[in-house]
Coordinates of C-alpha atoms and ligand atoms in Angstrom, one line a residue:
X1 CA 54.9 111.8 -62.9
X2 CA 56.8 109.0 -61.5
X3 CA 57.6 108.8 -58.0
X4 CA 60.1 106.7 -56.2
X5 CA 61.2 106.8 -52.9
X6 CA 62.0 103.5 -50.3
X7 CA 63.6 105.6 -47.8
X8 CA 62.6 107.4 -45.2
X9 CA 64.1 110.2 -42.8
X10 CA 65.7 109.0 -39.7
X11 CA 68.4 108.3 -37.3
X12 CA 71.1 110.9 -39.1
X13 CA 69.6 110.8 -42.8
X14 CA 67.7 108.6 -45.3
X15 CA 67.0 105.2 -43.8
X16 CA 65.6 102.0 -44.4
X17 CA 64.3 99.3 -42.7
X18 CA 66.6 96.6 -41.4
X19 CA 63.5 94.0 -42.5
X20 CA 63.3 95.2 -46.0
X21 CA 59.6 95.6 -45.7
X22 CA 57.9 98.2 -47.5
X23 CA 54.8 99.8 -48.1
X24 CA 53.1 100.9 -51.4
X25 CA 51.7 104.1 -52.2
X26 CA 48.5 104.0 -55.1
X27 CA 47.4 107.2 -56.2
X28 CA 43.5 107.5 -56.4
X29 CA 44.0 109.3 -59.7
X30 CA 46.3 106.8 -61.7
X31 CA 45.3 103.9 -59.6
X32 CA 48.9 103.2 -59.5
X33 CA 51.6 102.2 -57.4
X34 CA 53.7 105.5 -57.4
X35 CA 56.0 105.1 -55.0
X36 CA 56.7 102.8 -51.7
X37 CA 58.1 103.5 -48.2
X38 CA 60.0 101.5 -45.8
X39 CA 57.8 100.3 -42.7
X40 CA 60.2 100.4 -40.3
X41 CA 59.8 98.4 -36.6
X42 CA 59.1 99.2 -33.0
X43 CA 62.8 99.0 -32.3
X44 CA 63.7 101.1 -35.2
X45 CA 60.8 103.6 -33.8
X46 CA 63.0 103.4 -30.5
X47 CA 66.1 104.4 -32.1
X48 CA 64.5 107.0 -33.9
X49 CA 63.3 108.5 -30.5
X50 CA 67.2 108.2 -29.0
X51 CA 68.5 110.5 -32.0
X52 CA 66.0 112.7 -31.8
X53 CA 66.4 113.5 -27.9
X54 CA 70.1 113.4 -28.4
X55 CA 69.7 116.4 -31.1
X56 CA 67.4 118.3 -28.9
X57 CA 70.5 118.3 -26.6
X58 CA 71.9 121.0 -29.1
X59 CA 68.8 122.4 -30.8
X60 CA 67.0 123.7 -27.5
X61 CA 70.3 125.5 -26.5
X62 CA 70.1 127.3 -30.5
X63 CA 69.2 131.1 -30.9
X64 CA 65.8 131.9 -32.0
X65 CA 67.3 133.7 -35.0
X66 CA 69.0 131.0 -36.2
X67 CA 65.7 128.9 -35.8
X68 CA 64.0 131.8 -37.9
X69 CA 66.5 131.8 -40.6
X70 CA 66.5 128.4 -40.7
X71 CA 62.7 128.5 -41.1
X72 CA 62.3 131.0 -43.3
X73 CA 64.7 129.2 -45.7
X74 CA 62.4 126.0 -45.5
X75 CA 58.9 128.1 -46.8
X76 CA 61.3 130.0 -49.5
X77 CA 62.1 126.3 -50.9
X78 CA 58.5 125.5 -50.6
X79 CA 57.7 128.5 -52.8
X80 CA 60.3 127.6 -55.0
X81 CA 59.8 123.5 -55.6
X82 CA 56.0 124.7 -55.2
X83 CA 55.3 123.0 -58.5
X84 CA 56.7 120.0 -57.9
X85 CA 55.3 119.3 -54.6
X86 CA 52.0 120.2 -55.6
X87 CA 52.4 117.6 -58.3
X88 CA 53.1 115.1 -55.5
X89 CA 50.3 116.2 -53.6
X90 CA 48.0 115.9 -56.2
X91 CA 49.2 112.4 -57.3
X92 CA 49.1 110.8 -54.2
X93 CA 45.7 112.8 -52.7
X94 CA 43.6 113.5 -55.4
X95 CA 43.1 117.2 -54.7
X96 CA 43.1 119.2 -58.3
X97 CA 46.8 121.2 -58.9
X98 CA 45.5 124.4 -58.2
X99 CA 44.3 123.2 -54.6
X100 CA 47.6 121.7 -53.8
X101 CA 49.5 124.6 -55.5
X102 CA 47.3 126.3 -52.4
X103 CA 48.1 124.3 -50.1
X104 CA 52.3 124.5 -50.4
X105 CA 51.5 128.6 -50.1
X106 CA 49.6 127.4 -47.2
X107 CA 52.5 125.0 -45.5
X108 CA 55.0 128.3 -46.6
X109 CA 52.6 130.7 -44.7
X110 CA 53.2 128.4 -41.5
X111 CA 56.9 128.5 -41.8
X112 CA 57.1 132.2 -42.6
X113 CA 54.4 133.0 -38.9
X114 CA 56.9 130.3 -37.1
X115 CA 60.3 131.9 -38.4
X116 CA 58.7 135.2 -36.5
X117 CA 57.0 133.7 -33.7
X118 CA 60.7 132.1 -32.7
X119 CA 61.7 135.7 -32.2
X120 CA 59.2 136.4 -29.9
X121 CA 59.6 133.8 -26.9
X122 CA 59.5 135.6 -24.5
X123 CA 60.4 135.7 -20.7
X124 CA 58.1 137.1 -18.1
X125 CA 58.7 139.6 -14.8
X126 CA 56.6 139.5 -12.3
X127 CA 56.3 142.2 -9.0
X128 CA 56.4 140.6 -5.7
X129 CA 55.9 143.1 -2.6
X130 CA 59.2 142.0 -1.3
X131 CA 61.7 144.1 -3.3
X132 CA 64.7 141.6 -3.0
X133 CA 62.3 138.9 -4.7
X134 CA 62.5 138.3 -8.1
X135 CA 60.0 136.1 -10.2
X136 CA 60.7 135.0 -13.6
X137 CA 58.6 132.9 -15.9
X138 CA 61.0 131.1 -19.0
X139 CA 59.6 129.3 -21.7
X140 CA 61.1 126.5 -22.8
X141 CA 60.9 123.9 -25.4
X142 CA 59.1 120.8 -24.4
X143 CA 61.8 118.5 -25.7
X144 CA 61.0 115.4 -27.9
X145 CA 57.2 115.7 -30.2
X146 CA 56.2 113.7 -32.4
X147 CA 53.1 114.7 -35.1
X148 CA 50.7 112.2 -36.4
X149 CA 49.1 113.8 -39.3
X150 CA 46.3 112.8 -41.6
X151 CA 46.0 112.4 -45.6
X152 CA 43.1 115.2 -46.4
X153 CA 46.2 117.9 -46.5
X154 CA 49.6 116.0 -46.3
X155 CA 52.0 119.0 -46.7
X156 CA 50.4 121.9 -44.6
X157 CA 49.4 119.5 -41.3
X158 CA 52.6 118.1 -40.7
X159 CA 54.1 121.6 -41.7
X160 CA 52.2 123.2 -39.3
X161 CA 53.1 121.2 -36.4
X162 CA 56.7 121.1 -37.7
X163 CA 57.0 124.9 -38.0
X164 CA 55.9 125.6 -34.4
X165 CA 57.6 122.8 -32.8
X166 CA 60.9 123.6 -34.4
X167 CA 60.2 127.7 -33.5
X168 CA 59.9 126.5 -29.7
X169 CA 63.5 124.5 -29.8
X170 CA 62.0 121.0 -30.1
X171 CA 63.0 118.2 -32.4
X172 CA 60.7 116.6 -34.2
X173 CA 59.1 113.2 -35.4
X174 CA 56.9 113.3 -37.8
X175 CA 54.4 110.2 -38.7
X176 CA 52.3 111.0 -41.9
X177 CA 49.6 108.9 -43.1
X178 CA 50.3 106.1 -45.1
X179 CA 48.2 107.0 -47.8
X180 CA 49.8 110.1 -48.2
X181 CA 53.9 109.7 -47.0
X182 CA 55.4 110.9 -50.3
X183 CA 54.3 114.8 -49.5
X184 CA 56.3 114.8 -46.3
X185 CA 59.1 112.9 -47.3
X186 CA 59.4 115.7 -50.5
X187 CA 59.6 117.8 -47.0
X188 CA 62.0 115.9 -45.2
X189 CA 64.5 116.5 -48.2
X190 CA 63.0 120.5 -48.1
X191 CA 64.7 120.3 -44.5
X192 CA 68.0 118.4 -45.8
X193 CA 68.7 120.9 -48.8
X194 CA 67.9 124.2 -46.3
X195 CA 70.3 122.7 -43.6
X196 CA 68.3 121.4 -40.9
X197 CA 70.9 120.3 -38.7
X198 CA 70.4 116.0 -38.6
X199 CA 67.8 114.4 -36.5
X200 CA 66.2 117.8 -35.5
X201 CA 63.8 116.7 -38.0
X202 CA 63.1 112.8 -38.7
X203 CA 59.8 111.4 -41.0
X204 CA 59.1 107.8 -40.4
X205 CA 56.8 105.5 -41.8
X206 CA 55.1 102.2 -40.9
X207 CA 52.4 100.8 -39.4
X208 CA 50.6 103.4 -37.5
X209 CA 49.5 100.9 -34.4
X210 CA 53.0 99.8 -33.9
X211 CA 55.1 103.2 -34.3
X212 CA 52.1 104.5 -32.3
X213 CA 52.7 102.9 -29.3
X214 CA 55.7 103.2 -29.3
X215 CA 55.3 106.8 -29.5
X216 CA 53.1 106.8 -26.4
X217 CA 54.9 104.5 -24.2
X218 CA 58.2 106.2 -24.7
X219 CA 59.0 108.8 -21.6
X220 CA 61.3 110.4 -23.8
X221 CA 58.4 111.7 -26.4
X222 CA 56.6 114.8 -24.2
X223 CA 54.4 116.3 -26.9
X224 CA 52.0 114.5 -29.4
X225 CA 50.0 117.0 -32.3
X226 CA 47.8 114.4 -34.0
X227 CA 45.2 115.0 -36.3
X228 CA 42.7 112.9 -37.7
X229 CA 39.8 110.9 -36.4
X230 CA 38.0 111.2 -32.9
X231 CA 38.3 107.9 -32.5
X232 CA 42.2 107.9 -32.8
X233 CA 42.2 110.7 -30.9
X234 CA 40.7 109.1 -27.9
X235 CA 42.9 106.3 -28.2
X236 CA 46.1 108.8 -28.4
X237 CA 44.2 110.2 -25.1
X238 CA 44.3 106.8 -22.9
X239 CA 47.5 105.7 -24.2
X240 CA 49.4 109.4 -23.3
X241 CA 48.5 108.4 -19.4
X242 CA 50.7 106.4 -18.4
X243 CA 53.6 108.3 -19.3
X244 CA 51.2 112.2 -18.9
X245 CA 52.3 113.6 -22.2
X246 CA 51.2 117.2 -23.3
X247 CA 48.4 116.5 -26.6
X248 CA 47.2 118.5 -29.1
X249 CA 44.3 117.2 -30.3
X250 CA 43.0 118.4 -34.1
X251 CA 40.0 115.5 -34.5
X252 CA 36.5 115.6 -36.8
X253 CA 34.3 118.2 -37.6
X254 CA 30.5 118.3 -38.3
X255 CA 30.7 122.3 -39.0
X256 CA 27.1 123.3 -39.5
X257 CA 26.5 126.8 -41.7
X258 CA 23.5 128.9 -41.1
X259 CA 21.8 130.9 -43.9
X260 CA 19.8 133.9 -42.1
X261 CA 16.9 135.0 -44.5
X262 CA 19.0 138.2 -45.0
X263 CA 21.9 136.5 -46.2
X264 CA 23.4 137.4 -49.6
X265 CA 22.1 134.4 -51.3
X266 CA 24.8 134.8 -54.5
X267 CA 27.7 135.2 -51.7
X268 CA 26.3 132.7 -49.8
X269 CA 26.3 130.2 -52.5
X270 CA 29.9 131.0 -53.7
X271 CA 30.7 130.8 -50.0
X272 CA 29.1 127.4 -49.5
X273 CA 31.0 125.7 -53.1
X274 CA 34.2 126.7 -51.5
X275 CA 33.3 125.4 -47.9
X276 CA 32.0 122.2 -49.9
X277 CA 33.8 121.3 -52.3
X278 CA 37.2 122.0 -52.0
X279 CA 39.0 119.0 -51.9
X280 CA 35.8 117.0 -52.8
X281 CA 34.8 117.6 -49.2
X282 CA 37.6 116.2 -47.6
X283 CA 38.3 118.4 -44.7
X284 CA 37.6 119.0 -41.3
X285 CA 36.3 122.2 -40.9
X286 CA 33.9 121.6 -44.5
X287 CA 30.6 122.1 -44.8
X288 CA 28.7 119.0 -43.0
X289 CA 25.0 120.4 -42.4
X290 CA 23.5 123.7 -44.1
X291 CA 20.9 124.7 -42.4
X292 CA 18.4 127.5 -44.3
X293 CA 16.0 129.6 -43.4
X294 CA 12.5 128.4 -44.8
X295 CA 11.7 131.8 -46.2
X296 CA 14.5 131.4 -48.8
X297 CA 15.5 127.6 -49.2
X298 CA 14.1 127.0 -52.5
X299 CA 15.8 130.1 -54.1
X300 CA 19.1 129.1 -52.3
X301 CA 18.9 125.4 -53.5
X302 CA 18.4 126.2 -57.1
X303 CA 20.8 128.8 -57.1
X304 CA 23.4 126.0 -55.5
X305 CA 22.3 123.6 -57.8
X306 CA 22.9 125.7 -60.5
X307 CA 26.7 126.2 -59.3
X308 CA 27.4 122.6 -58.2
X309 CA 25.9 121.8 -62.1
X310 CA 29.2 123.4 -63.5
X311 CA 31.9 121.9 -61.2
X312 CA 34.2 119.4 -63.3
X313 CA 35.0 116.2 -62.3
X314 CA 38.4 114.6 -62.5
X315 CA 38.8 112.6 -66.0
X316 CA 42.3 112.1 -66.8
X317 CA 45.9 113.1 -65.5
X318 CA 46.3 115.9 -68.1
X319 CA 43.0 117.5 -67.9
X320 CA 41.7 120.4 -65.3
X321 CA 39.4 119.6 -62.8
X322 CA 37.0 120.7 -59.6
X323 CA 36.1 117.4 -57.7
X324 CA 38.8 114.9 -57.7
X325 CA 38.4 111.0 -56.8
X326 CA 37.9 110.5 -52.8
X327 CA 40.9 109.1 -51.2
X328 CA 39.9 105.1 -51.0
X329 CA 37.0 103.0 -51.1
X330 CA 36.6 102.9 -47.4
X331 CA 35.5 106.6 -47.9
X332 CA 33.4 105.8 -50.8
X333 CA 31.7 102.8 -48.7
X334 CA 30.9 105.5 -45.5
X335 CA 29.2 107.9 -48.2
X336 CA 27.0 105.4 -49.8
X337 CA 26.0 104.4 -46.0
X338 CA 25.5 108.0 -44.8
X339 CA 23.4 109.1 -47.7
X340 CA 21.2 105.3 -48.2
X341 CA 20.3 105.7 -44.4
X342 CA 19.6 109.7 -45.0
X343 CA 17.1 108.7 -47.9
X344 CA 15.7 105.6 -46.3
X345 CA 14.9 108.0 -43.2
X346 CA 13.3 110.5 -45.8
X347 CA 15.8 112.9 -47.0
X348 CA 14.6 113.5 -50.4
X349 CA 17.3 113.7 -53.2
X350 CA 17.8 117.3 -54.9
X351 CA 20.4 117.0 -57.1
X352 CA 23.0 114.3 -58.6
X353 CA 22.8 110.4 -58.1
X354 CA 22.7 108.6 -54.7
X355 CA 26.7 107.7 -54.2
X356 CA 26.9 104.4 -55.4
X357 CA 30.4 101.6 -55.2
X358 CA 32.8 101.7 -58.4
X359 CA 35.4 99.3 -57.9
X360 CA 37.2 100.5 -60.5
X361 CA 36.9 104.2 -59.3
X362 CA 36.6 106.4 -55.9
X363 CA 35.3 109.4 -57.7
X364 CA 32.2 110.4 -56.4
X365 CA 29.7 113.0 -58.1
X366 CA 28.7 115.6 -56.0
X367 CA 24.5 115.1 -54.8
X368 CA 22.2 117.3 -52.7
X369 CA 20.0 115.8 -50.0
X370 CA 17.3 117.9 -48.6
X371 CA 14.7 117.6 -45.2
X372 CA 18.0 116.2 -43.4
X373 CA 17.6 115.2 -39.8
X374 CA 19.0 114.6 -36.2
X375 CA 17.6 111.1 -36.7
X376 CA 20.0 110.2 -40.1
X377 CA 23.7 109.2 -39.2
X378 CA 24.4 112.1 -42.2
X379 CA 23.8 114.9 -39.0
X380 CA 25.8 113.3 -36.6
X381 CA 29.2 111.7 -38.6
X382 CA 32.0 113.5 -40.6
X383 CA 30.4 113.1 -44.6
X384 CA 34.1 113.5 -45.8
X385 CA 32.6 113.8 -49.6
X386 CA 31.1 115.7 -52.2
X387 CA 27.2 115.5 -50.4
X388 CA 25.4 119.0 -49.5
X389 CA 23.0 118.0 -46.7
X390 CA 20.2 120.9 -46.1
X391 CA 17.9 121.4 -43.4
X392 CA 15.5 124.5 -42.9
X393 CA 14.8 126.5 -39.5
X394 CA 12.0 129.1 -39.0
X395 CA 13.9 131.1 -36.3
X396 CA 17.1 131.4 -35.3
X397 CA 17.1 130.3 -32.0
X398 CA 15.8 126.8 -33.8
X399 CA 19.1 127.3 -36.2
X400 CA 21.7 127.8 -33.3
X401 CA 19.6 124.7 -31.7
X402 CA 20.3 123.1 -35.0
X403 CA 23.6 123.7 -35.1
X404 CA 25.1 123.0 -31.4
X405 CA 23.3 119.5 -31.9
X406 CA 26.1 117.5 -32.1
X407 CA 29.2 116.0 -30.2
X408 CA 31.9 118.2 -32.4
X409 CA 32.7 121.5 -32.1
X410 CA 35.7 122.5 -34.8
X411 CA 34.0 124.8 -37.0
X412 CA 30.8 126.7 -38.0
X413 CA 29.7 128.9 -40.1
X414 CA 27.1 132.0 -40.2
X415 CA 25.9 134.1 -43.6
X416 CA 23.6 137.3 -42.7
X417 CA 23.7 140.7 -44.4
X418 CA 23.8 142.2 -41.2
X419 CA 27.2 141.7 -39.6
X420 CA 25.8 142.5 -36.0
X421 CA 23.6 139.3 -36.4
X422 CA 25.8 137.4 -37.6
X423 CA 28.3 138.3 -34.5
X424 CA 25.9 137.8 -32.4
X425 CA 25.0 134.1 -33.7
X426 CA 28.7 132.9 -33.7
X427 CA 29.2 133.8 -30.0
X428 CA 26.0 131.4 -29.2
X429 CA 27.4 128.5 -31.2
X430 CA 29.8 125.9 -29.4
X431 CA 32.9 125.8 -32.0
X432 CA 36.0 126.4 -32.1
X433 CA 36.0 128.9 -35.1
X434 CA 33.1 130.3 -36.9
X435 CA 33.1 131.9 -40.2
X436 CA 31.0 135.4 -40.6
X437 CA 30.4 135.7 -44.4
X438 CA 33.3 133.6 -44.9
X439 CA 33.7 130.0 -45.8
X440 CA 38.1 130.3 -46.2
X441 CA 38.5 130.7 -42.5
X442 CA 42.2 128.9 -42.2
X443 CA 44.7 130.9 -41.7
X444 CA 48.4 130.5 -40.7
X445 CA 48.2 132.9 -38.1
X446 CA 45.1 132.4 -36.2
X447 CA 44.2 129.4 -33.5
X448 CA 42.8 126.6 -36.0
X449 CA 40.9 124.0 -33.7
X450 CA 37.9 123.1 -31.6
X451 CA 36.0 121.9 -28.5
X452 CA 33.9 118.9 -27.5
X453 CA 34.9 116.1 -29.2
X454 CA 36.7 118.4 -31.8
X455 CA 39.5 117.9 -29.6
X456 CA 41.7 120.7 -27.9
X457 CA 45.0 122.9 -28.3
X458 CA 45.4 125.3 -30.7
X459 CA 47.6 125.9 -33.7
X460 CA 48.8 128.6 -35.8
X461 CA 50.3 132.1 -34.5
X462 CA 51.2 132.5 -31.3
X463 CA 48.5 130.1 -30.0
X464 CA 50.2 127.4 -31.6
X465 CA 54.1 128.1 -30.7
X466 CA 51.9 127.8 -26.8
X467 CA 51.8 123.9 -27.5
X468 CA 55.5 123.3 -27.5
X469 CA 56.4 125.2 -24.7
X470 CA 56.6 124.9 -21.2
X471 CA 56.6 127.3 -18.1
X472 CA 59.5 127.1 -15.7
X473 CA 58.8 129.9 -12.9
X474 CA 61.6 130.7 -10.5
X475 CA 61.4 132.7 -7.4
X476 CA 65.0 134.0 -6.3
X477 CA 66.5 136.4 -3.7
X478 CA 69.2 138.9 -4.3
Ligands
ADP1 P1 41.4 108.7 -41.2 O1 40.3 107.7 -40.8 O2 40.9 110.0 -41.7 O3 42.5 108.1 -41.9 P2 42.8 108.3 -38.7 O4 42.6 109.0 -37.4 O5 42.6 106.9 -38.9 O6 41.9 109.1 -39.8 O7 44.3 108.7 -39.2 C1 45.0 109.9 -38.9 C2 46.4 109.5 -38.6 O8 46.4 108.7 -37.5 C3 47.2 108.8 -39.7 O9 48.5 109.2 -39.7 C4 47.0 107.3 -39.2 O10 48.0 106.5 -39.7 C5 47.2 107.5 -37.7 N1 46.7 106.4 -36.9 C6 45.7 105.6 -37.1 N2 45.6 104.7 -36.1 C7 46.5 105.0 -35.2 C8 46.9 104.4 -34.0 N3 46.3 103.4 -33.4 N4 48.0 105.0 -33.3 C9 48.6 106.1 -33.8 N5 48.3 106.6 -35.0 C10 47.3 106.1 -35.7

């Protein structure tokens, strides 16, 4: 598959930069240049910004049904191009087809949840004890956002933030990652050919320091979604000061996953592949710390073992695979530090080779460390990579211990035969979502996020649609 594209979405349709300059696009599979986009400048950015507050002139005074139709046209295209955009996806990600074919369903579940949710902004009444007083509450759109989304899944986050944004009557900028552009420019032309009306939606691409500023500094932007690293995050956090914007803040994970000595151990284990594995471990809310009851940590490790044994690894283009390459060799390079310090501090290896540097290739095979500990950076950073770290508890108040022992909060995960317990465990752990017997917690419809350092906001559902919206209350009497 050949990709080209030197255009990106803004200022009224498909626009390059004035300086010519553009940025190329190497897919970890092919090791390729695949495709390049335009970086455009900070006066560009500004311009961008000016269109898109001169749309939301119109597109804030539009019905919610036309929003919904409008919407709901955009996830039937998905569904309908699915196979190509997986194929972009994969190309330019690394994830195996069948993951990205997953993951346009996914971006399509979004836009079908916002195409409802549009219909159901409501305005509230509330009683005062004077009769002739009337208090309303209207919702209404924020105005400008702009979304700053990551690589790991380059169709579903920025379509998420999209869907909602657009539900609530905002216009929308859209800054993907620029390892990963081509997924949400093949999105940008999903909102030409479904008729979003120009500039509601615009995708722009350059470098992230320079459009990112600009972002923050401008008093026309009111809403950032960004998701990606803590560290940008906090950044994203001082910078919105000066001009108080509203953030949503989606940032790292360290999700731990407790294995009760009830658990299932063959559900557990399927549970834990999924949470692992799926795109080679890049995601926020994966598996980071598994943390097993000494009773039953041997059988559990052997029976993992067994199942890691048969995942494939990515060989060609043509060829079915589990675990694809990672997505650069910065990623590689963090691995191969997490797990040397792990074993130095005396992790002992289980399974698989310790990651080691390929210039020629990011792929890394998947390894087990056990007797993990809060002293190795593996506890405390984002792996981001094929690595199962294990650590065993005797009790379960050492396992919640275990678990809450770290600055993020995103998610968590619990595996008991007996539901009650595992209830019970989830409300004493400090994350924002915690899976019960269930590792495939995401879910259009629910509030996907966290606490601590995780970040805050909410999106998905009606949580998310919250985001874009603001309260005007009036008091008035007849
Ligand atoms: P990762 O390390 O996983 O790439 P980042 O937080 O660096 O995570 O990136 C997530 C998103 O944030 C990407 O779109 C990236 O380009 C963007 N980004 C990185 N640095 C900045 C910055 N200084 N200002 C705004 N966005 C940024």
């Amino acid at each position: 598959m050949k990709i080209e594209q030197a255009s990106c979405l803004a200022q009224g349709g498909w626009f390059q930069s004035a300086t010519g300059e553009s940025h190329a696009i190497i897919s970890p599979k092919t090791r390729h240049i695949i495709g390049r986009v335009p970086m455009l400048t900070a006066e560009e950015i500004r311009a961008t910004i000016s269109h898109s507050q001169r749309a939301f002139q119109k597109w804030r005074h539009s019905t919610p049904q036309f929003r919904a139709e409008i919407l709901t046209k955009l996830g039937a295209y998905l569904i309908e191009h699915c196979d190509r955009l997986a194929a972009i996806i994969s190309l330019e990600q690394g994830k195996p087809h069948r993951e990205a074919v997953g993951e346009v369903h996914y971006s399509a579940d979004y836009l079908q949840c916002y195409a409802e949710e549009a219909l159901r902004i409501t305005r509230d009444s509330i009683q005062d004890p004077n009769p002739s007083k009337q208090l309303t509450v209207t919702r209404r759109p924020l105005g400008v956002v702009v979304a700053i989304t990551p690589w790991n899944f380059p169709l579903a986050m920025l379509t998420r933030k999209m869907a909602a944004a657009l539900a609530a009557g905002c216009t929308f900028i859209a800054k993907p990652a620029p390892e990963t552009p081509l997924s949400a420019l093949a999105l940008g032309e999903a909102c030409c050919a479904v008729g979003v009306p120009i500039d509601v939606v615009q995708i722009v691409t350059g470098d992230a320091e320079i459009l990112g500023k600009e972002f923050m500094k401008s008093k026309t932007v009111r809403g950032v979604s960004f998701t990606g690293s803590t560290e940008v995050g906090k950044l994203l956090i001082k910078q919105s000061s000066d001009t108080v914007k509203k953030l949503t803040l989606e940032l790292g994970g360290n999700a731990p996953c407790i294995i009760c000595q009830d658990a299932d151990i063959e559900k557990a284990v399927q549970g834990v592949i999924l949470g692992k594995f799926r795109n080679a471990g890049q995601v926020c809310i994966a598996i980071n710390r598994l943390l097993i009851h000494e009773n039953i940590a041997q059988r559990f490790t052997e029976k993992l073992i067994s199942e890691i044994s048969k995942l494939t690894l990515y060989e060609r283009e043509d060829a079915a695979y589990d675990i694809g390459p990672l997505i650069n060799q910065a990623a590689v390079e963090k691995i191969v530090r997490l797990t040397s310090d792990a074993k130095q501090k005396g992790a002992s290896l289980c399974y698989g080779p310790l990651p080691s540097l390929n210039p020629q290739s990011t792929l890394v095979k998947p390894c087990v460390l056990s007797d993990i500990s809060p002293s190795m950076a593996i506890w405390h950073e984002e792996v981001f990579g094929p690595i199962v770290s294990i650590a065993t508890f005797s009790n379960i108040d050492e396992a919640i211990t275990l678990a809450n022992n770290t600055d993020y909060g995103l998610a968590a995960y619990v595996y008991s035969s007996d539901l009650k317990t595992g209830h019970n465990i989830a409300l004493e752990l400090d994350f924002g979502m915690v899976g019960v017997n269930d590792t495939a917690i995401s879910n259009a419809r629910a509030p996907f996020g966290g606490i601590k350092q995780s970040g805050f906001g909410r999106e998905g559902g009606a949580y998310g649609i919250a985001e874009y919206l603001e309260l005007q209350y009036q008091s008035s009497i007849s």
